[in-house]
GROMACS .gro file of C-alpha atoms in nm:
model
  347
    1UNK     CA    1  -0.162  -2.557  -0.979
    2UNK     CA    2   0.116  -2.291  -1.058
    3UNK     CA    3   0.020  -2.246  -1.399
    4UNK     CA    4  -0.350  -2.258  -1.303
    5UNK     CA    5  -0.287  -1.942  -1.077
    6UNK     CA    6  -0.157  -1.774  -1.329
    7UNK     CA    7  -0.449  -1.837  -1.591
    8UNK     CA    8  -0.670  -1.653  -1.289
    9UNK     CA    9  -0.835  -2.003  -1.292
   10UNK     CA   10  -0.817  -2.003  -0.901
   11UNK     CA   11  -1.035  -2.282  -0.754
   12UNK     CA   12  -0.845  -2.530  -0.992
   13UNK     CA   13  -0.522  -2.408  -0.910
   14UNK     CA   14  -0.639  -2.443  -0.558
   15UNK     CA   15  -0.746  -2.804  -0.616
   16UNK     CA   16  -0.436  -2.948  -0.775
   17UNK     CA   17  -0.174  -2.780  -0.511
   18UNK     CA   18  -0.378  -2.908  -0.246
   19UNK     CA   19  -0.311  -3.254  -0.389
   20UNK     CA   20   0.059  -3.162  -0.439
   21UNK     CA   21   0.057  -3.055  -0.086
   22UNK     CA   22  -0.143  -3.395   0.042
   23UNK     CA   23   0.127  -3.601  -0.175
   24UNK     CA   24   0.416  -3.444  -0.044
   25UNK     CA   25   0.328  -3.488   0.295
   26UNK     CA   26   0.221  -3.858   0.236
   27UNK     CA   27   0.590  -3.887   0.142
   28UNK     CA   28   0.785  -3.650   0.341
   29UNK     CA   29   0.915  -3.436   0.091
   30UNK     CA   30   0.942  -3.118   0.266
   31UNK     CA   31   1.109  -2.916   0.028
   32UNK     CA   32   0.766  -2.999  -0.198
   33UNK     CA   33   0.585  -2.974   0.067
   34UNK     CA   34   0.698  -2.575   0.120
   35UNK     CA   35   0.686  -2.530  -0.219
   36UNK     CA   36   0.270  -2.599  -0.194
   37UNK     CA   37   0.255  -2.414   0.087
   38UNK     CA   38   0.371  -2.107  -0.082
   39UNK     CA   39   0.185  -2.156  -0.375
   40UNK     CA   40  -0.162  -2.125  -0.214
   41UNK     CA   41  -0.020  -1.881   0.006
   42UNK     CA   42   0.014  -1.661  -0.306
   43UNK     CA   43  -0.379  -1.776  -0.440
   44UNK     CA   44  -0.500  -1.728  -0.104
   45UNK     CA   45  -0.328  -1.382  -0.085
   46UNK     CA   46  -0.462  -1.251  -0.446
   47UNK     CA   47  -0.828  -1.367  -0.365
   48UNK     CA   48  -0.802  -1.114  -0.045
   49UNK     CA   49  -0.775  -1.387   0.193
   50UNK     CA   50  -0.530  -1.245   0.387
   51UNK     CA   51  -0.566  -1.453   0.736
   52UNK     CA   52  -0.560  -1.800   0.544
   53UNK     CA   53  -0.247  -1.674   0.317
   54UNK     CA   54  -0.049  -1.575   0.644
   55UNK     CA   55  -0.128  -1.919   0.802
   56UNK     CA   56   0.031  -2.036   0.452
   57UNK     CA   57   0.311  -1.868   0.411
   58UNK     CA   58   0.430  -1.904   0.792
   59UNK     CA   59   0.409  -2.284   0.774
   60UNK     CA   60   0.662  -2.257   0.451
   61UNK     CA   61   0.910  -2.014   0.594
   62UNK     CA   62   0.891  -2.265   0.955
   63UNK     CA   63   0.963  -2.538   0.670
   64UNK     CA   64   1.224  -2.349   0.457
   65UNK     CA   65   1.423  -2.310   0.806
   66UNK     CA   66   1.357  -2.617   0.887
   67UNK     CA   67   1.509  -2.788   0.565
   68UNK     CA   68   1.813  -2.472   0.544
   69UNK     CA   69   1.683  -2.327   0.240
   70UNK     CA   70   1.786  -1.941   0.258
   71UNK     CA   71   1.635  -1.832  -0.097
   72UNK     CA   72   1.308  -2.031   0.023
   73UNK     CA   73   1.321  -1.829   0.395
   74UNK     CA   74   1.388  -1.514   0.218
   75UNK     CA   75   1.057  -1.572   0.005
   76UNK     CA   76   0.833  -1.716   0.259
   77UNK     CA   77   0.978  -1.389   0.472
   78UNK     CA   78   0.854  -1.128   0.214
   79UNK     CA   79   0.560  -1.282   0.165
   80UNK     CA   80   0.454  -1.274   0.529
   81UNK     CA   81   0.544  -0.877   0.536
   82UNK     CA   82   0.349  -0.808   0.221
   83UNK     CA   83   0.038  -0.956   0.369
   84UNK     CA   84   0.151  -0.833   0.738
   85UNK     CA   85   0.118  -0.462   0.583
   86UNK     CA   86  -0.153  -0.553   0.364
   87UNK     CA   87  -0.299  -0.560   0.742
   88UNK     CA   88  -0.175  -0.268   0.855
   89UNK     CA   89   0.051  -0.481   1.078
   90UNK     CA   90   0.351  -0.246   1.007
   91UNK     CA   91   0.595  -0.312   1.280
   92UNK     CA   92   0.611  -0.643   1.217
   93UNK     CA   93   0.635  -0.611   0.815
   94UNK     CA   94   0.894  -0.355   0.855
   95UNK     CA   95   1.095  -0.631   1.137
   96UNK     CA   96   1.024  -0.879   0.795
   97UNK     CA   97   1.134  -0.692   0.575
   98UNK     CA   98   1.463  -0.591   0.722
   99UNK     CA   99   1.520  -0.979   0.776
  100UNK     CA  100   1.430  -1.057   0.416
  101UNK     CA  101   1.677  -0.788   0.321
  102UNK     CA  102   1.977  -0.877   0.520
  103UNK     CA  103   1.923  -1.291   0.342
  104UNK     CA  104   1.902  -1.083   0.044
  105UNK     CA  105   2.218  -0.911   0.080
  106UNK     CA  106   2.368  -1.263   0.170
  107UNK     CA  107   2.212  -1.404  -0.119
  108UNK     CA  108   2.337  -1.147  -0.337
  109UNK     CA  109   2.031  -1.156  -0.462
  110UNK     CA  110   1.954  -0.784  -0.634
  111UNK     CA  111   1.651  -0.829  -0.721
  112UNK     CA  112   1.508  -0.915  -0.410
  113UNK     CA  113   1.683  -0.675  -0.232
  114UNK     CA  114   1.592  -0.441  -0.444
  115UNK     CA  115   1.160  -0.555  -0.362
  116UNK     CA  116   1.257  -0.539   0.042
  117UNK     CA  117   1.396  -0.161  -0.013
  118UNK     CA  118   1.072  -0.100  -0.163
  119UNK     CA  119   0.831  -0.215   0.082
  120UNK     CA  120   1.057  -0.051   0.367
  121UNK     CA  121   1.065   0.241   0.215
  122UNK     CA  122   0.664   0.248   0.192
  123UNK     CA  123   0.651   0.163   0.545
  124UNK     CA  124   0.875   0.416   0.691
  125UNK     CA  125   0.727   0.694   0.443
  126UNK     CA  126   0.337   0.591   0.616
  127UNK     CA  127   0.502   0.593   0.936
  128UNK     CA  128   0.591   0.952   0.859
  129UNK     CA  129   0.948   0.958   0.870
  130UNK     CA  130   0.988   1.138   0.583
  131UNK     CA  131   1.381   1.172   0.553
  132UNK     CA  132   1.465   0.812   0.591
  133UNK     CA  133   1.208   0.751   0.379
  134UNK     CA  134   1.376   0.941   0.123
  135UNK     CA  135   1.664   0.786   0.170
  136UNK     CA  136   1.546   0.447   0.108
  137UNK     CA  137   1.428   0.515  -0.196
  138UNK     CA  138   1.707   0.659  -0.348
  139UNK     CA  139   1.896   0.369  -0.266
  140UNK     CA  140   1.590   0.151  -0.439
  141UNK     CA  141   1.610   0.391  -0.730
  142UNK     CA  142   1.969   0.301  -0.774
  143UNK     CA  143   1.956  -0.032  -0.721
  144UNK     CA  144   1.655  -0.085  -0.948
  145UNK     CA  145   1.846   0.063  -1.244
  146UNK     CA  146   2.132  -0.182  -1.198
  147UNK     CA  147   1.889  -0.483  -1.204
  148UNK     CA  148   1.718  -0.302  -1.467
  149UNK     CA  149   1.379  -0.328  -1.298
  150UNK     CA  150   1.144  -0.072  -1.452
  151UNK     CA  151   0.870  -0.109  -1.212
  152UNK     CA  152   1.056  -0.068  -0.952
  153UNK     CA  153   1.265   0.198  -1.055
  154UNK     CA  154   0.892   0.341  -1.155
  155UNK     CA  155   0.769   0.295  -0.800
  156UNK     CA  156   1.014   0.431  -0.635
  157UNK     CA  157   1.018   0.756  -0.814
  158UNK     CA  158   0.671   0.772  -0.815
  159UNK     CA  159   0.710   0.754  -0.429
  160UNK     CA  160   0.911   0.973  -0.408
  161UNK     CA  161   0.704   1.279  -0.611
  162UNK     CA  162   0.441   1.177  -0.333
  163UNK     CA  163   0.670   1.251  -0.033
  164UNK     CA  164   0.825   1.580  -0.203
  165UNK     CA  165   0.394   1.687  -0.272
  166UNK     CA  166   0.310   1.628   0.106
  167UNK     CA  167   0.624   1.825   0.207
  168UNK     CA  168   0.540   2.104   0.010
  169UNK     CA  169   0.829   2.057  -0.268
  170UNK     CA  170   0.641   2.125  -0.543
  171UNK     CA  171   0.889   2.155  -0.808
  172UNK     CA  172   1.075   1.830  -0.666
  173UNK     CA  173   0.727   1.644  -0.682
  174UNK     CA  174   0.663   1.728  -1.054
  175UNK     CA  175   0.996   1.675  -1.168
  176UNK     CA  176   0.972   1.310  -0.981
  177UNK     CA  177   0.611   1.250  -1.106
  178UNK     CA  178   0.728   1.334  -1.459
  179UNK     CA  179   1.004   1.063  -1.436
  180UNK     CA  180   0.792   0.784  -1.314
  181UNK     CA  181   0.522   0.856  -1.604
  182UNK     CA  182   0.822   0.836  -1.888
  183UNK     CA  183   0.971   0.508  -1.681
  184UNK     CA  184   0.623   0.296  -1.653
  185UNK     CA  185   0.533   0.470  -1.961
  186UNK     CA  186   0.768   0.351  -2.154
  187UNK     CA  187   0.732  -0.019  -2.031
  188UNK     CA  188   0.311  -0.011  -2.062
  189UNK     CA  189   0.283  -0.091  -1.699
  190UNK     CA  190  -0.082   0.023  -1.693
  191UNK     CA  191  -0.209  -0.075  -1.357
  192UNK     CA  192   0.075   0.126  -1.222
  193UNK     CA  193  -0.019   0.431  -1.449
  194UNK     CA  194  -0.385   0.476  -1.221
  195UNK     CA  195  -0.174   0.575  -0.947
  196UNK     CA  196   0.056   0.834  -1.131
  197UNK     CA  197  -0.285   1.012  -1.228
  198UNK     CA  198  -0.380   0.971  -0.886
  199UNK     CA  199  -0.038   1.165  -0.769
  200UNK     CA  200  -0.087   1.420  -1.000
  201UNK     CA  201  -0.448   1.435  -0.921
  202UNK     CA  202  -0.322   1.495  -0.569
  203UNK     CA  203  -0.036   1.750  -0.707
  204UNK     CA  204  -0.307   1.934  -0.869
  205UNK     CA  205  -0.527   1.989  -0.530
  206UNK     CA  206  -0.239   2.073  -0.300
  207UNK     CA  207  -0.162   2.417  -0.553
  208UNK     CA  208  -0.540   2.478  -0.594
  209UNK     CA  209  -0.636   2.367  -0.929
  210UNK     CA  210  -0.942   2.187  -0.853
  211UNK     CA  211  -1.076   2.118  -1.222
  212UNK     CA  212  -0.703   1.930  -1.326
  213UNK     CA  213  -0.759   1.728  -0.986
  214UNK     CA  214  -1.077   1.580  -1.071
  215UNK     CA  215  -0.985   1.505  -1.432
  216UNK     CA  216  -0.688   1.303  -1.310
  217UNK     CA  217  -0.889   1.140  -1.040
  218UNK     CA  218  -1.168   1.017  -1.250
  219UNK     CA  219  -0.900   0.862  -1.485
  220UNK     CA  220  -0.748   0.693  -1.189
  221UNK     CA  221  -0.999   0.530  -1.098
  222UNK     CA  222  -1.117   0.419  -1.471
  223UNK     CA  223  -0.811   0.249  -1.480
  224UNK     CA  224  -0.827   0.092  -1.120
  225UNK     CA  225  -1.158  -0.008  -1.228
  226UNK     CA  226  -1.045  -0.193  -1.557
  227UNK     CA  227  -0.770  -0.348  -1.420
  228UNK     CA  228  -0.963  -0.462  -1.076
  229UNK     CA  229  -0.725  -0.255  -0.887
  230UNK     CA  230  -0.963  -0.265  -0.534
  231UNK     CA  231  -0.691  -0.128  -0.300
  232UNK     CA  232  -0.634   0.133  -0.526
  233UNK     CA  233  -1.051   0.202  -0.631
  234UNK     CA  234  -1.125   0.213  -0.293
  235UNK     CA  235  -0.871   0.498  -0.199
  236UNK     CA  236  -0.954   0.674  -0.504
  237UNK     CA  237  -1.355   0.646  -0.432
  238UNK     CA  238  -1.308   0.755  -0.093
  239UNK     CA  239  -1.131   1.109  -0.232
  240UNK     CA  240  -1.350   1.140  -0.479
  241UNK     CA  241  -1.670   1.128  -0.256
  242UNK     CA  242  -1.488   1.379   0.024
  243UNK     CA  243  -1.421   1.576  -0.325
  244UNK     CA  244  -1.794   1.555  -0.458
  245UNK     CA  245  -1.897   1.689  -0.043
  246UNK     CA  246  -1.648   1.986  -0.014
  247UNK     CA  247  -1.785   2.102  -0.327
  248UNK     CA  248  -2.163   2.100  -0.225
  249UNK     CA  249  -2.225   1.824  -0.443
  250UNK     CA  250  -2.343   1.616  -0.129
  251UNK     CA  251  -2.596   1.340  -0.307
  252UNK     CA  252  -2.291   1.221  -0.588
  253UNK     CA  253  -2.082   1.209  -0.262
  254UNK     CA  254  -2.273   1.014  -0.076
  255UNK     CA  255  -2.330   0.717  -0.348
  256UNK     CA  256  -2.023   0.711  -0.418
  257UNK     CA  257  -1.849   0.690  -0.033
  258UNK     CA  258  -2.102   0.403   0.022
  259UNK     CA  259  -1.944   0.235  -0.258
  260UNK     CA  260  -1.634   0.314  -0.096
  261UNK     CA  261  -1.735   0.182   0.231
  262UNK     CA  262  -1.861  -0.092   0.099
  263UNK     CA  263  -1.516  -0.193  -0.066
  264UNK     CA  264  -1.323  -0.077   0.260
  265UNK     CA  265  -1.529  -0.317   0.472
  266UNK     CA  266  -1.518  -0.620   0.239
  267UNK     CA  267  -1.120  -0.566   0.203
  268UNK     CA  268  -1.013  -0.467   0.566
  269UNK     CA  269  -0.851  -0.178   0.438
  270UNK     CA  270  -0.744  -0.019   0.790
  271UNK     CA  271  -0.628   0.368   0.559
  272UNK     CA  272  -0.962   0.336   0.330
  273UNK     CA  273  -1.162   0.231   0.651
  274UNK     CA  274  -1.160   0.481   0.891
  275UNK     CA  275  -1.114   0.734   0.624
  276UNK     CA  276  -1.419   0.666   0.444
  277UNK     CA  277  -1.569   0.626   0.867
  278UNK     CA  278  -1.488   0.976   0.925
  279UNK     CA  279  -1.643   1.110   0.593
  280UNK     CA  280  -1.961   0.919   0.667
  281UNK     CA  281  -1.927   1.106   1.043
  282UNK     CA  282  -1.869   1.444   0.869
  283UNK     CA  283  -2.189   1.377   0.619
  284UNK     CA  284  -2.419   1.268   0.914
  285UNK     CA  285  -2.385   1.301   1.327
  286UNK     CA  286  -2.545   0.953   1.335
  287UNK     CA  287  -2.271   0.815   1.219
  288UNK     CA  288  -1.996   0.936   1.446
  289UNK     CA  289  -2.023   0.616   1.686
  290UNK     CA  290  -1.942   0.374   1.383
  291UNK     CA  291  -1.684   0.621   1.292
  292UNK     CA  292  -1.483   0.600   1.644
  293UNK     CA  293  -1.550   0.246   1.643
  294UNK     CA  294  -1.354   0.187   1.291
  295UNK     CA  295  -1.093   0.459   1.439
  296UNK     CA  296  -1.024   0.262   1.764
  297UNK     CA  297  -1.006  -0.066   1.531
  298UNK     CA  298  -0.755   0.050   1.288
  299UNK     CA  299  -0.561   0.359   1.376
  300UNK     CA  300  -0.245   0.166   1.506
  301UNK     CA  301  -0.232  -0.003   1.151
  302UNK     CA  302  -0.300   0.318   0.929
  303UNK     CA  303  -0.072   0.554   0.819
  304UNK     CA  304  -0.009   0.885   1.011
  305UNK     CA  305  -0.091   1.097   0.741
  306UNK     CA  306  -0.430   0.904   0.773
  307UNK     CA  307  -0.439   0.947   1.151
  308UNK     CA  308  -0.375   1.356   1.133
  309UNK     CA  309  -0.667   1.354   0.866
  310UNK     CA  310  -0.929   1.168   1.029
  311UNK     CA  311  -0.878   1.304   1.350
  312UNK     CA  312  -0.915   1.646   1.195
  313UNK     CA  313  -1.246   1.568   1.047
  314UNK     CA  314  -1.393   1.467   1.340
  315UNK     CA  315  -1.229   1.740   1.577
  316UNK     CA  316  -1.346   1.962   1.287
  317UNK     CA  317  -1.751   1.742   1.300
  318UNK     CA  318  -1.809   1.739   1.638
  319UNK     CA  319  -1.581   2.066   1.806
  320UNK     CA  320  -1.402   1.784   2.012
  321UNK     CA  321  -1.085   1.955   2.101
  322UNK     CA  322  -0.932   1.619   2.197
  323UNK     CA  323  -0.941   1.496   1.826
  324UNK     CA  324  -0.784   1.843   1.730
  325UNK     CA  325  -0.497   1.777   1.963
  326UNK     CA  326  -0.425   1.477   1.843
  327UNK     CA  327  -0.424   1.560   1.501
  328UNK     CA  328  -0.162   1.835   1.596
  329UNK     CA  329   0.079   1.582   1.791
  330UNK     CA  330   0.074   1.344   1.448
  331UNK     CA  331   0.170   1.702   1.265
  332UNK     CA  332   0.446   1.768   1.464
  333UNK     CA  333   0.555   1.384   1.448
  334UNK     CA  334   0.588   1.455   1.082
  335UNK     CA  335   0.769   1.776   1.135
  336UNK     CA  336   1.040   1.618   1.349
  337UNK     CA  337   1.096   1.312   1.098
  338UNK     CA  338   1.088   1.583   0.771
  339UNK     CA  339   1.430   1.710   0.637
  340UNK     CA  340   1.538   2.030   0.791
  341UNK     CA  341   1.464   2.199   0.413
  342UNK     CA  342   1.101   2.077   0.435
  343UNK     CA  343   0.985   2.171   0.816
  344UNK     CA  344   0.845   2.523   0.693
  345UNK     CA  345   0.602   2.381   0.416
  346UNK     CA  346   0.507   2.095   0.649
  347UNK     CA  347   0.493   2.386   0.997
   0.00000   0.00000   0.00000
């Protein structure tokens, strides 16, 4: 069933662990039995069946607690956070994580510890806490290099160029964004390599050069597109749409944000949701009601970056001073969590 999964050849893989899990329970092997669990946790999880995959994954880590199997608990525990924030349940990925990491550090297990710093740090960088953030993935940087994980290492510093462009450190941002390229580069991670073009793309717009942004965007999401990269496309679709509007090119935007919404909706997305909601609200009044709707749905699960934007496009929409003030509270959240250096550009 394992090697199945791996071929992409996911209804057999599904078939045969289902029998693994049937046998094992037949004969009360419980440490099998988690094992199977797991398994279709992980097919459940890459065919975007997040609900089932949770329901998976929290029978194995009851199991792998059960039986006293730490490196089991620790997996079963990571798993559960990646699809928890997958869900835009981030409190209680970031409570995972931080229990995955402490069984890490027990475990002495670098490499894991190293994937919990990660996520964490993604988590408290959406939350907006921008200097923690940092520091988090400094500490993943470093550790990465010891274990001599690329991606990671690649990650992390492409992270990193993204929190130093929304705080207005330009130079910091480059320099970062230039690392990550020459790290995943180097080790032909190419789905990763949509999502430097998308941080440059993003680099690009916040110093005004509008033409460089839309070359790197449409490259993004070539590459999300070959490599079936749908978190990723539908982000990417969503900008490019809002980009294809504020430029007066309003019937290329539209096509392409239904694609986006379309993608959103069929992946639960809660960022790519309500942002593609409020761009649909912004494009036409009649679909302001659907937009609050999706808002009132999602926000506590998006990111606050996504929260200031959306609620500025539809203060902006409708002249509803209530959004505007909202937007300004999440600002000033971001201000108060930014390093004392970076509260000008963000103010």
């Amino acid at each position: 069933g394992v090697v199945r999964h791996r071929m992409g050849q996911s209804e057999v893989a599904v078939h045969h662990l289902e029998r693994c899990l049937e046998l094992a329970r037949s004969v009360r092997h419980r440490a099998r039995e988690s094992e199977a669990l797991g398994s279709l946790g992980n097919v459940a999880f890459r065919a975007g069946d997040y609900e089932k995959a949770r329901d998976y994954h929290a029978h194995d880590l009851a199991i792998t607690r059960e039986i006293g199997n730490p490196e089991g608990e620790m997996g079963a525990t990571i798993n559960l956070a990646n699809i928890e924030a997958m869900l835009g349940l981030r409190a209680e990925a970031r409570d995972r994580y931080g229990r995955a990491l402490a069984l890490a550090r027990d475990l002495e297990d670098d490499r894991a510890e190293s994937v919990c710093l990660s996520n964490l740090a993604m988590l408290t960088y959406d939350a907006g806490e921008y200097a923690d953030a940092q520091t988090i993935y400094e500490e993943g940087i470093r550790l990465a290099q010891k274990t001599q994980n690329v991606e990671l290492e690649g990650r992390h510093t492409l992270n990193l160029a993204f929190l130093f462009g929304e705080m207005g450190a330009w130079d910091q941002a480059e320099r970062r964004l230039r690392e990550s390229e020459r790290i995943l580069g180097e080790a032909s991670w190419q789905r990763v390599l949509a999502y430097i073009h998308f941080a440059r793309a993003h680099l690009h717009d916040w110093q005004g050069r509008a033409e460089a942004a839309d070359a790197e965007l449409l490259e993004a999401i070539r590459l999300q597109r070959e490599h079936d990269d749908r978190v990723g496309l539908a982000a990417s679709l969503e900008w490019h749409a809002r980009r294809r509007i504020d430029q007066g090119d309003t019937i290329t935007g539209a096509t392409v944000l239904e694609e986006a919404w379309a993608l959103a909706r069929e992946l639960r997305a809660p960022d790519a949701s309500i942002l593609v909601a409020t761009d649909r609200a912004c494009l036409a009044a009649a679909h302001e009601a659907e937009a609050r709707r999706i808002l009132a749905l999602y926000e506590s699960r998006a990111r606050v970056a996504t929260r200031i934007r959306a609620r500025h496009r539809l203060g902006e929409a409708v002249g509803n001073t209530k959004d505007l003030a909202e937007a300004a509270r999440l600002l000033d959240h971001l201000v108060a969590h930014a390093r004392p250096e970076f509260r000008a550009s963000l103010q």
